[in-house]
Structure formats: C-alpha cells, structure tokens
Coordinates of N, CA, C and O in Angstrom, one line a residue:
M12 N 10.3 16.6 14.5 CA 10.7 15.2 14.5 C 10.6 14.2 13.7 O 11.5 14.7 12.4
A13 N 10.7 13.2 13.6 CA 11.6 12.0 12.3 C 10.5 12.2 10.5 O 11.1 12.1 10.0
Q14 N 9.5 12.6 11.4 CA 8.9 12.6 10.5 C 8.8 14.2 9.4 O 8.7 13.8 7.9
A15 N 9.3 15.0 10.6 CA 9.9 15.9 9.2 C 10.9 16.0 8.2 O 10.9 16.6 7.6
R16 N 12.2 15.7 9.0 CA 12.6 15.2 8.2 C 12.7 14.6 6.6 O 13.3 14.7 5.7
A17 N 12.0 13.4 7.5 CA 11.6 12.1 6.5 C 10.5 12.7 5.3 O 10.7 12.2 3.9
G18 N 9.9 13.5 5.3 CA 8.7 14.6 4.6 C 9.8 15.0 3.6 O 9.4 14.9 2.6
A19 N 10.6 15.4 4.3 CA 11.4 16.7 3.6 C 12.0 15.4 2.4 O 12.4 15.9 0.5
S20 N 12.5 14.7 3.1 CA 13.7 13.3 2.0 C 13.1 13.3 0.9 O 12.5 12.9 0.1
L21 N 11.4 12.8 1.7 CA 10.7 11.8 0.4 C 9.9 12.7 -0.3 O 9.7 12.5 -1.6
R22 N 9.9 14.1 0.2 CA 9.7 15.0 -1.4 C 10.4 15.1 -2.3 O 10.0 15.7 -3.7
E23 N 11.8 15.3 -1.8 CA 12.5 15.5 -2.8 C 13.1 14.1 -3.6 O 13.1 14.0 -4.6
A24 N 11.9 12.9 -3.2 CA 12.3 11.9 -3.9 C 11.0 11.7 -5.0 O 11.5 11.3 -5.9
V25 N 9.9 12.7 -4.5 CA 9.1 12.3 -5.8 C 9.8 13.4 -6.7 O 9.0 13.2 -7.9
R26 N 10.3 14.2 -6.5 CA 10.3 15.8 -8.0 C 11.3 14.9 -8.1 O 11.3 15.5 -9.6
S27 N 13.1 14.3 -7.4 CA 13.7 13.0 -8.7 C 12.7 12.6 -8.7 O 12.9 12.4 -10.9
L28 N 12.0 11.7 -9.1 CA 10.9 11.1 -9.9 C 10.2 11.2 -11.2 O 10.2 11.4 -12.6
S29 N 10.1 13.0 -10.8 CA 8.9 13.8 -11.8 C 9.5 14.0 -12.8 O 9.5 13.9 -14.0
Q30 N 11.0 14.4 -12.4 CA 11.8 15.0 -13.4 C 12.9 14.3 -14.6 O 13.0 14.4 -15.4
A31 N 12.6 13.2 -14.3 CA 13.4 11.5 -15.1 C 12.5 11.6 -16.7 O 11.5 11.6 -15.8
P32 N 13.1 11.5 -17.6 CA 12.8 11.7 -18.4 C 11.6 9.8 -18.8 O 12.2 9.0 -18.0
A33 N 10.7 9.6 -19.8 CA 9.9 8.8 -20.2 C 10.4 8.1 -19.9 O 10.2 6.5 -19.4
G34 N 10.9 8.0 -20.5 CA 12.6 6.4 -21.0 C 13.3 6.1 -19.7 O 13.8 4.7 -20.2
A35 N 13.7 6.9 -19.4 CA 14.4 6.4 -17.6 C 13.5 6.1 -17.1 O 14.0 6.1 -15.6
R36 N 12.5 5.6 -17.3 CA 11.1 6.3 -15.5 C 11.1 4.7 -14.6 O 11.2 4.7 -14.1
E37 N 11.4 3.8 -15.6 CA 12.0 2.1 -15.5 C 12.7 2.4 -14.3 O 12.2 2.0 -12.7
D38 N 14.0 3.0 -14.5 CA 15.0 2.7 -13.6 C 14.5 3.8 -12.6 O 15.5 4.0 -11.6
A39 N 14.1 5.1 -12.8 CA 13.8 6.1 -11.4 C 12.6 5.1 -11.1 O 12.9 5.8 -9.3
I40 N 12.3 4.8 -10.8 CA 11.2 4.2 -10.1 C 11.7 3.2 -8.8 O 11.8 3.2 -7.8
D41 N 12.3 2.1 -9.9 CA 14.0 1.7 -8.7 C 13.9 2.2 -7.7 O 14.2 1.9 -6.5
T42 N 15.3 3.0 -8.4 CA 15.5 4.1 -7.3 C 14.7 5.3 -6.6 O 15.1 5.1 -5.1
W43 N 13.8 5.4 -7.1 CA 12.7 6.0 -5.8 C 12.2 5.0 -5.2 O 12.6 5.3 -3.8
G44 N 11.6 4.3 -5.1 CA 11.6 2.8 -3.9 C 12.8 2.2 -3.0 O 12.1 2.4 -1.9
L45 N 13.7 2.1 -3.3 CA 14.9 2.1 -3.1 C 15.2 3.3 -1.8 O 15.2 3.0 -0.4
R46 N 15.0 4.6 -2.4 CA 14.9 5.8 -1.6 C 14.1 6.1 -0.2 O 13.9 5.7 0.8
V47 N 13.1 5.4 -1.1 CA 11.6 5.6 0.4 C 11.7 4.8 1.3 O 11.6 5.0 2.3
V48 N 12.1 3.7 0.6 CA 12.3 2.5 1.8 C 13.5 3.0 2.6 O 13.4 2.6 4.0
T49 N 14.6 3.1 2.3 CA 16.3 4.1 3.1 C 15.4 5.1 3.8 O 15.5 5.6 4.9
V50 N 14.7 6.0 3.7 CA 13.7 7.3 4.5 C 13.4 6.9 5.2 O 12.8 6.8 6.7
L51 N 12.2 5.6 5.2 CA 10.9 5.4 5.8 C 11.8 4.7 6.8 O 11.2 4.9 7.9
E52 N 13.3 3.5 7.0 CA 13.4 2.5 7.8 C 14.2 3.1 8.9 O 14.0 3.9 10.0
D53 N 14.6 4.7 8.3 CA 15.6 5.7 9.2 C 14.3 6.6 10.1 O 14.6 6.5 11.0
A54 N 13.7 6.5 9.6 CA 12.0 7.8 10.2 C 11.8 6.6 11.7 O 11.1 7.1 12.1
H55 N 11.3 5.4 10.6 CA 11.0 4.3 12.0 C 12.1 4.5 13.0 O 11.6 4.2 14.0
A56 N 13.2 4.0 12.8 CA 14.1 3.9 13.4 C 14.0 5.2 14.6 O 14.4 4.8 15.9
R57 N 13.8 6.7 14.4 CA 14.3 7.4 14.8 C 13.0 7.7 15.7 O 13.1 7.8 17.3
A58 N 11.6 7.5 15.1 CA 10.5 6.9 16.3 C 10.6 6.1 17.1 O 9.5 6.7 18.3
A59 N 10.8 5.2 17.0 CA 11.1 4.2 17.8 C 11.5 4.8 19.4 O 11.5 4.5 20.2
Y60 N 12.8 5.2 18.9 CA 13.5 5.8 19.6 C 13.3 6.6 20.9 O 13.1 6.3 22.1
L61 N 12.4 8.1 20.1 CA 11.7 9.0 20.4 C 10.1 8.5 21.5 O 9.8 9.1 22.6
G62 N 10.1 7.1 20.8 CA 8.5 6.6 21.6 C 9.4 6.3 23.2 O 8.7 6.5 24.1
R63 N 10.0 5.4 22.8 CA 10.5 4.7 24.0 C 10.7 5.9 25.2 O 11.3 5.5 26.4
F64 N 11.5 6.7 24.1 CA 12.4 7.7 25.4 C 11.2 8.7 26.2 O 11.3 9.0 26.9
R65 N 9.9 9.3 25.5 CA 9.1 10.1 25.7 C 7.9 8.8 27.0 O 7.9 9.3 28.1
A66 N 7.9 7.7 27.0 CA 7.9 6.4 28.1 C 8.7 6.6 29.3 O 8.5 6.0 30.4
G67 N 9.7 7.1 29.4 CA 11.5 6.9 30.3 C 12.4 6.3 29.9 O 13.4 6.5 30.5
D68 N 12.2 5.6 28.9 CA 13.4 4.7 28.7 C 14.5 5.7 28.2 O 14.8 6.1 26.5
T69 N 15.7 6.4 29.1 CA 16.3 6.9 28.1 C 17.9 7.0 27.7 O 18.8 7.3 27.3
N70 N 18.2 4.9 27.1 CA 19.2 4.9 26.7 C 19.1 5.6 25.1 O 18.0 6.4 25.1
P71 N 20.8 5.5 24.6 CA 20.5 6.0 23.5 C 20.0 5.3 22.4 O 19.6 4.0 22.3
P72 N 19.4 5.8 21.4 CA 19.3 5.1 19.7 C 20.0 3.7 19.8 O 21.1 3.8 20.0
D73 N 19.9 2.8 19.5 CA 20.5 1.5 19.3 C 19.7 0.6 18.4 O 19.3 0.8 17.5
E74 N 19.8 -0.8 18.7 CA 20.3 -1.2 17.2 C 18.4 -2.1 17.5 O 18.4 -2.2 16.8
D75 N 18.3 -2.1 18.5 CA 17.0 -2.4 18.8 C 15.6 -1.5 17.7 O 15.1 -2.0 17.7
D76 N 16.4 -0.4 18.8 CA 15.3 0.8 17.3 C 15.3 0.3 16.0 O 13.9 0.4 15.4
R77 N 16.6 -0.2 15.1 CA 16.4 0.0 13.8 C 15.6 -2.1 13.5 O 15.5 -1.6 12.1
E78 N 16.2 -2.7 14.5 CA 15.0 -4.0 14.7 C 13.5 -3.5 14.1 O 13.0 -4.4 13.8
F79 N 13.0 -2.7 14.9 CA 12.2 -2.6 15.0 C 11.6 -1.8 13.6 O 10.0 -2.5 12.9
A80 N 12.3 -0.5 13.1 CA 11.9 0.4 11.7 C 11.7 -1.0 11.0 O 11.3 -0.8 10.0
R81 N 13.1 -1.9 10.5 CA 13.2 -3.0 9.9 C 11.3 -4.1 9.8 O 11.2 -4.3 8.9
R82 N 11.2 -4.2 11.2 CA 10.0 -5.7 10.9 C 9.1 -4.8 10.2 O 8.1 -4.7 9.9
V83 N 9.0 -3.0 11.0 CA 7.9 -2.4 9.9 C 7.9 -2.1 8.9 O 6.9 -2.1 8.2
I84 N 9.0 -1.6 8.2 CA 8.9 -1.1 7.2 C 9.1 -3.6 6.1 O 8.0 -3.0 4.9
R85 N 9.5 -4.0 6.8 CA 8.4 -5.7 5.9 C 7.8 -5.6 6.5 O 6.5 -6.2 5.1
D86 N 6.2 -5.7 7.1 CA 5.1 -5.1 7.3 C 4.5 -4.3 6.5 O 3.5 -4.4 5.6
E87 N 5.6 -3.3 5.5 CA 4.5 -2.1 4.7 C 4.9 -2.3 3.6 O 4.6 -1.4 2.7
D88 N 6.1 -3.6 3.0 CA 6.6 -4.2 2.0 C 5.5 -4.2 0.9 O 5.8 -4.0 -0.2
G89 N 4.8 -5.0 0.9 CA 3.5 -5.2 0.6 C 3.0 -4.3 -0.4 O 2.8 -4.0 -1.4
F90 N 2.6 -3.3 0.6 CA 2.2 -2.0 -0.1 C 3.1 -1.0 -0.9 O 2.5 -0.6 -1.7
L91 N 3.7 -1.1 -0.7 CA 5.0 -0.5 -1.7 C 5.5 -1.3 -3.0 O 4.8 -0.1 -3.7
A92 N 5.5 -2.0 -2.8 CA 5.2 -2.8 -4.0 C 4.7 -2.4 -5.2 O 4.4 -2.6 -5.6
R93 N 3.1 -2.7 -4.3 CA 1.9 -2.0 -4.8 C 1.9 -0.5 -5.4 O 1.3 -0.5 -6.8
F94 N 2.6 0.3 -4.7 CA 2.7 1.4 -4.9 C 3.6 1.8 -6.3 O 3.2 2.2 -6.8
E95 N 4.8 0.6 -6.2 CA 5.6 0.9 -7.6 C 4.8 -0.3 -8.6 O 5.5 1.0 -9.4
D96 N 4.0 -0.6 -8.5 CA 3.4 -1.6 -9.3 C 2.3 -0.5 -10.1 O 2.3 -0.7 -12.0
D97 N 2.0 0.4 -9.2 CA 0.7 1.7 -9.5 C 1.6 2.2 -10.6 O 1.2 3.2 -11.5
L98 N 2.4 2.8 -10.3 CA 3.5 3.8 -11.0 C 3.8 3.1 -12.3 O 3.9 3.8 -13.4
R99 N 4.6 1.7 -12.3 CA 4.6 1.4 -13.5 C 3.9 1.1 -14.9 O 3.8 1.2 -15.4
A100 N 2.8 0.8 -14.1 CA 1.2 0.4 -15.1 C 0.6 1.9 -15.5 O -0.3 1.8 -16.0
G101 N 1.2 3.1 -15.3 CA 0.6 3.9 -15.4 C -0.1 5.0 -15.0 O -1.2 6.1 -14.6
R102 N -1.2 4.6 -13.2 CA -2.0 4.6 -12.5 C -1.5 5.8 -12.0 O -2.5 7.4 -11.7
Y103 N -0.3 6.5 -12.1 CA -0.6 8.5 -12.1 C 0.6 8.8 -12.8 O 1.7 9.7 -12.7
T104 N 0.5 9.2 -14.1 CA 0.7 8.9 -15.3 C -0.3 10.3 -15.7 O -1.6 9.3 -16.2
N105 N -0.3 10.9 -16.4 CA -1.1 11.7 -17.2 C -1.1 11.6 -18.6 O -0.1 10.8 -18.8
P106 N -2.8 12.2 -19.3 CA -2.2 11.6 -20.6 C -0.7 12.2 -21.1 O -0.9 11.6 -22.1
D107 N -0.1 13.2 -21.2 CA 0.6 13.3 -22.1 C 2.1 13.0 -20.9 O 3.2 13.7 -21.8
G108 N 1.6 12.0 -20.6 CA 3.1 11.3 -20.5 C 4.2 11.9 -18.8 O 4.8 11.0 -18.0
T109 N 3.3 12.8 -18.1 CA 4.4 13.6 -17.3 C 3.4 12.8 -15.7 O 2.3 12.0 -15.9
L110 N 3.9 13.0 -14.7 CA 3.5 12.4 -13.8 C 2.8 13.1 -12.7 O 2.5 14.6 -12.5
K111 N 1.9 12.6 -12.1 CA 0.7 13.0 -11.3 C 1.6 13.3 -10.2 O 1.6 12.5 -8.7
T112 N 2.0 14.1 -9.7 CA 3.1 14.6 -8.3 C 2.4 14.4 -7.0 O 3.2 14.2 -5.8
D113 N 0.9 15.4 -7.3 CA 0.2 16.2 -5.9 C -0.1 14.5 -5.5 O 0.0 14.0 -4.8
A114 N -0.1 13.6 -6.7 CA -1.2 12.1 -6.6 C -0.1 11.0 -5.2 O -0.2 10.4 -5.1
I115 N 1.0 11.3 -6.0 CA 2.2 10.1 -5.7 C 2.2 10.7 -4.2 O 2.5 9.9 -3.3
A116 N 2.1 11.9 -3.8 CA 3.3 12.7 -3.1 C 1.7 12.5 -1.8 O 2.2 12.6 -0.5
A117 N 0.8 12.5 -2.0 CA -1.0 11.9 -1.3 C 0.0 10.5 -0.7 O -0.5 10.6 0.6
R118 N -0.1 10.2 -1.5 CA 0.1 8.5 -0.9 C 1.0 8.1 -0.6 O 1.0 7.5 1.1
T119 N 2.3 9.0 -0.8 CA 3.7 9.1 -0.1 C 3.4 9.3 1.1 O 3.9 8.3 2.6
K120 N 3.0 10.4 1.2 CA 2.9 11.0 2.8 C 1.7 9.7 3.9 O 2.0 9.7 4.6
L121 N 1.2 8.5 3.1 CA 0.3 7.8 4.0 C 1.2 6.7 4.6 O 0.8 6.7 6.0
Y122 N 2.3 6.7 4.0 CA 3.5 5.7 4.0 C 4.3 6.8 6.0 O 4.6 5.9 6.6
L123 N 3.9 7.9 5.6 CA 5.0 8.5 6.5 C 4.3 8.9 7.4 O 4.9 9.2 8.5
N124 N 2.5 9.0 7.6 CA 2.1 9.1 8.9 C 2.3 7.8 9.6 O 1.6 7.9 11.4
R125 N 2.8 6.8 9.1 CA 2.7 5.3 10.4 C 3.5 5.8 11.2 O 3.7 4.9 11.7
V126 N 4.5 6.5 10.8 CA 5.4 6.8 11.3 C 5.3 6.7 12.9 O 5.8 6.8 13.9
W127 N 4.1 8.5 12.6 CA 3.4 7.9 14.1 C 2.8 6.9 15.4 O 3.2 6.9 16.5
G128 N 3.3 5.6 14.5 CA 2.2 4.5 15.0 C 3.6 4.2 15.3 O 3.3 3.3 16.5
T129 N 4.8 4.1 15.0 CA 5.5 3.6 15.6 C 6.0 4.2 16.7 O 6.0 2.9 17.8
A130 N 6.1 5.7 16.8 CA 6.4 5.7 18.2 C 5.5 5.7 19.1 O 5.8 5.0 20.4
N131 N 4.4 5.7 18.6 CA 3.3 5.1 19.9 C 3.9 3.8 20.1 O 3.2 3.3 21.7
E132 N 3.7 2.7 18.9 CA 4.4 1.7 19.3 C 5.2 1.5 20.7 O 4.7 0.4 21.6
A133 N 6.4 2.3 20.4 CA 7.2 2.6 21.1 C 7.3 2.3 22.3 O 7.6 1.7 23.8
W134 N 6.3 3.4 22.4 CA 6.3 4.2 24.0 C 5.5 3.4 24.6 O 5.5 2.6 25.9
A135 N 4.4 2.8 23.9 CA 3.3 1.6 24.8 C 4.6 0.4 25.1 O 4.1 -0.2 26.3
L136 N 4.8 0.4 24.6 CA 5.9 -0.9 25.2 C 7.1 -0.3 26.4 O 7.7 -1.7 26.5
A137 N 7.2 0.2 26.3 CA 8.9 1.2 27.1 C 7.6 1.8 27.9 O 8.1 1.8 29.4
T138 N 6.1 1.7 28.6 CA 5.9 2.5 29.3 C 5.3 1.2 30.4 O 5.6 -1.2 30.7
I139 N 5.6 0.9 32.0 CA 5.3 -0.3 32.7 C 3.9 0.4 33.5 O 3.7 1.8 33.5
G140 N 2.9 -1.0 33.5 CA 1.7 -0.3 34.3 C 0.4 0.3 33.4 O 0.7 -0.5 31.8
P141 N -0.5 0.4 33.4 CA -1.7 0.1 32.8 C -1.6 0.8 32.1 O -1.3 2.4 32.0
I142 N -2.7 1.3 30.5 CA -2.5 2.1 29.6 C -4.1 2.2 28.8 O -4.5 1.2 29.3
R143 N -4.0 3.4 29.3 CA -6.1 3.3 28.8 C -5.7 4.3 27.4 O -4.8 4.8 26.9
W144 N -6.6 3.8 26.6 CA -6.9 4.6 25.5 C -7.8 5.6 25.0 O -9.2 5.4 25.7
E145 N -7.5 6.2 25.0 CA -8.2 7.6 25.2 C -8.9 7.9 24.0 O -7.6 8.6 22.8
I146 N -9.9 8.7 23.1 CA -10.6 8.6 21.9 C -10.4 10.4 22.0 O -11.2 11.3 22.8
D147 N -10.2 10.8 21.4 CA -10.2 11.9 20.5 C -11.8 13.0 20.2 O -12.8 12.2 19.1
S148 N -12.2 13.8 21.5 CA -13.6 13.9 21.1 C -14.1 14.7 20.5 O -14.9 14.9 20.0
T149 N -13.5 15.5 19.6 CA -13.8 15.9 18.7 C -13.1 15.5 17.5 O -13.2 16.3 16.2
A150 N -12.8 14.4 17.1 CA -13.0 13.8 15.7 C -13.9 12.7 15.6 O -14.7 12.3 16.8
E151 N -14.2 12.4 14.5 CA -15.5 11.5 14.8 C -14.1 9.9 14.5 O -13.5 9.5 13.6
N152 N -14.7 9.2 15.6 CA -13.5 8.1 16.0 C -14.0 6.4 15.1 O -15.4 6.5 14.9
C153 N -13.6 6.1 14.7 CA -13.9 4.6 13.9 C -14.3 3.5 15.4 O -14.1 3.7 16.4
E154 N -14.9 2.6 14.8 CA -15.9 1.4 15.9 C -14.1 0.9 16.5 O -14.4 0.6 17.9
D155 N -13.2 0.9 15.8 CA -12.2 0.4 16.3 C -12.0 0.7 17.3 O -11.9 0.0 19.0
C156 N -11.2 1.8 17.7 CA -11.0 2.5 18.4 C -12.1 2.7 19.3 O -11.7 3.3 21.0
L157 N -13.8 3.5 19.6 CA -14.4 3.2 20.6 C -14.7 2.1 20.9 O -14.3 2.1 22.4
R158 N -14.1 1.0 20.5 CA -13.8 -0.3 21.4 C -12.2 -1.1 22.4 O -12.6 -0.9 23.2
H159 N -11.8 0.0 21.3 CA -10.1 0.0 22.5 C -11.2 0.8 23.4 O -9.7 0.5 24.4
A160 N -11.2 2.2 23.2 CA -11.3 2.9 24.4 C -11.9 2.1 25.6 O -12.1 2.1 27.1
A161 N -12.7 1.9 25.1 CA -14.1 0.8 26.2 C -13.9 -0.6 27.0 O -14.0 -0.1 28.4
N162 N -12.2 -0.9 26.2 CA -12.0 -2.0 26.8 C -10.8 -1.5 27.8 O -10.0 -2.2 27.8
S163 N -10.9 -0.2 28.1 CA -9.2 0.2 28.3 C -9.5 -0.4 30.1 O -10.7 -0.6 30.1
P164 N -8.9 -0.5 31.1 CA -7.2 -0.4 30.1 C -6.4 -2.0 30.4 O -6.8 -2.5 30.2
Y165 N -5.3 -1.2 29.3 CA -4.5 -2.4 28.7 C -2.8 -2.1 29.6 O -2.8 -1.7 30.2
Y166 N -2.3 -3.6 29.2 CA -0.8 -3.5 29.2 C -0.2 -3.5 28.2 O -1.1 -3.9 26.8
W167 N 1.1 -3.3 28.1 CA 2.0 -3.1 26.4 C 1.9 -4.4 26.3 O 2.0 -4.9 24.8
N168 N 1.6 -5.5 26.7 CA 1.5 -7.0 26.3 C 0.0 -7.4 25.7 O -0.7 -8.1 25.3
T169 N -1.2 -6.4 25.9 CA -2.4 -7.0 25.5 C -3.0 -6.0 25.0 O -4.4 -5.9 24.2
L170 N -2.4 -4.4 24.7 CA -3.1 -3.5 23.8 C -2.9 -4.4 22.2 O -2.2 -4.9 21.5
P171 N -3.9 -3.8 21.6 CA -4.4 -4.6 20.7 C -3.6 -3.5 19.7 O -4.1 -4.0 18.1
A172 N -3.7 -2.6 19.4 CA -3.2 -1.8 18.6 C -2.9 -0.2 18.6 O -2.8 -0.7 20.5
A173 N -2.0 0.8 18.1 CA -1.4 1.7 18.4 C -2.0 2.6 17.5 O -2.3 2.6 16.6
P174 N -2.3 4.0 18.2 CA -2.7 5.0 17.6 C -2.4 5.3 16.4 O -1.0 5.2 16.3
R175 N -2.2 5.3 14.8 CA -1.4 5.6 13.9 C -0.7 4.4 13.3 O -0.3 4.8 12.7
D176 N -1.7 2.9 13.4 CA -0.7 2.1 13.6 C -1.1 1.7 12.5 O -0.3 0.9 11.8
G177 N -2.0 1.4 11.6 CA -2.5 1.7 10.9 C -3.5 0.6 10.5 O -4.3 -0.5 9.8
S178 N -3.5 -0.6 12.1 CA -4.7 -1.3 12.0 C -5.9 -1.1 13.2 O -6.2 -2.2 12.6
T179 N -6.2 -0.1 12.8 CA -7.3 0.8 13.0 C -8.5 1.0 11.5 O -7.7 1.2 10.9
Q180 N -9.4 1.2 11.7 CA -10.4 1.3 11.1 C -9.7 2.8 10.0 O -10.0 3.4 8.9
C181 N -9.5 3.8 11.1 CA -9.2 5.1 11.0 C -7.8 5.0 10.7 O -6.7 6.2 10.0
L182 N -7.1 3.9 10.5 CA -5.4 3.8 9.7 C -4.9 4.5 10.7 O -4.4 4.5 11.5
T183 N -3.5 5.2 9.7 CA -2.7 6.0 10.1 C -3.1 7.3 10.3 O -2.5 8.0 10.9
G184 N -4.7 7.6 10.5 CA -5.5 8.6 10.5 C -5.6 8.9 12.0 O -6.5 10.0 11.7
C185 N -5.4 7.9 12.8 CA -6.2 7.8 14.6 C -6.0 8.9 14.8 O -4.1 9.7 14.8
R186 N -6.9 9.3 15.8 CA -6.9 10.4 16.9 C -6.5 10.6 18.1 O -6.6 11.8 19.0
C187 N -6.5 9.2 18.6 CA -6.6 8.3 19.2 C -5.1 8.8 20.5 O -3.8 8.7 19.8
L188 N -5.0 8.8 21.9 CA -3.8 8.7 22.1 C -4.1 7.8 23.7 O -5.0 6.9 23.9
L189 N -2.5 7.2 24.1 CA -2.5 6.5 24.7 C -2.2 7.0 26.2 O -1.3 8.0 26.2
I190 N -2.9 6.9 27.4 CA -2.1 7.6 28.8 C -1.9 6.8 29.8 O -2.8 5.4 29.7
N191 N -0.7 6.3 30.1 CA 0.1 5.7 31.5 C -0.4 6.1 32.7 O -1.3 7.3 32.7
S192 N -0.7 5.5 33.9 CA -0.8 5.4 34.6 C 0.0 7.0 35.4 O -0.8 7.4 36.8
T193 N 0.7 7.4 35.1 CA 1.5 8.2 35.3 C 0.7 9.9 34.9 O 1.2 10.7 35.1
G194 N -0.2 9.8 33.6 CA -0.3 10.6 33.1 C 0.3 10.8 31.5 O -0.1 11.8 30.8
S195 N 1.5 10.3 31.3 CA 2.6 10.7 30.1 C 1.4 9.9 28.8 O 1.1 8.9 29.2
T196 N 1.5 10.8 28.3 CA 0.7 10.7 26.3 C 1.8 10.0 25.8 O 2.6 10.2 25.5
S197 N 1.1 9.2 25.0 CA 1.6 8.4 23.8 C 1.7 10.5 22.3 O 1.0 11.0 23.5
F198 N 1.9 9.8 21.1 CA 2.1 11.0 20.3 C 0.2 11.4 19.7 O 0.4 9.8 19.9
D199 N 0.4 12.5 19.6 CA -1.2 13.2 18.7 C -1.1 13.3 17.3 O 0.5 13.5 17.5

C-alpha cells in the first residue's frame, strides 16, 4: 500500500538527516521536514484513493484525493513543527552529537500510521448505507472505540471517527474495523 513506499522514503530521510554534519544540522532539519511533508502528502493521497476504491468508487486518482491529503497534512502540521523543534532543541541528540536515529524513526512512524486513518476515512466517505464500528476482540480497546462500537451503526456523515485517524484514545494504533451493509471492511 501507500504506507510501504512512504516508509522506505521516510527511513531514507532519517538516514540522510543522521549523516548531516553537526554544523549543517539546521539546514538538514529543514530539508528533512520538507521531505517528510512531501512523502506524507503523497502517501495520504494514495490512501484516500485506495480507501474510496475499496468502498467501490473505481474512478482513477484525482484532485479530490490530493485535497484530502493536504487537509490531513494541515491537521498534522503543528505536530510536525513540534517534531522539528524537538530536533533543533537537541531532544534527539546523543551526548556525542550524533542523532538518536531509532527514536527519530519511531516518532516518524507515528505519522506514517496515520495513513491508515486516511484510507479508512475515505472508505467511509465512499460507503453508501450504514457503517458498523467493530472492535478487535484480541486487542485492548480504548474507551472511545468501545463507545463507537456500542453506538453503531453510523452513516458517513455521522461517523465520529475512523480507525487510526488519531482522534480516539488509541490514536493511530487503533485495531478496529468499519463494516458496511455489504460486509465490505475498512483497512485494519
């Protein structure tokens, strides 16, 4: 899916950032930030297309998918800016001046997990008829997800959230599914 290609690009961005000399780190962080936004926007656009395609909208990728992605990135902008601020402030710098690449990669992956939420949102928007929120019986479900499941069914315009969209207590780690009246499911 869109996430795999984006994951490889984001790992490369972290690697490039970690190889920048300490004296060039400010510019490297700027370059890294722009690259992360570009990769994530592209991944969200692909996820929007895949979500609506899975729900039955077989039109090719279009500007609406890009606009959906831009909206998600605007919503994430404050979080990404704080991440850059943390990089500049040395939160991800070891005492020897090298970067904590594993910690940077782990935080970056949280933004990538949000791509699943975009696919699920687009799936719901393209679904006609009732949508049931299903919890994962093998997972530890948050209060929000339990409430969403108990209050099912929804329609696209009454759905309070989408799994992995970051708006539930389990954030982008949500393991729930949306199921429509034909049995089609969102992404897990």
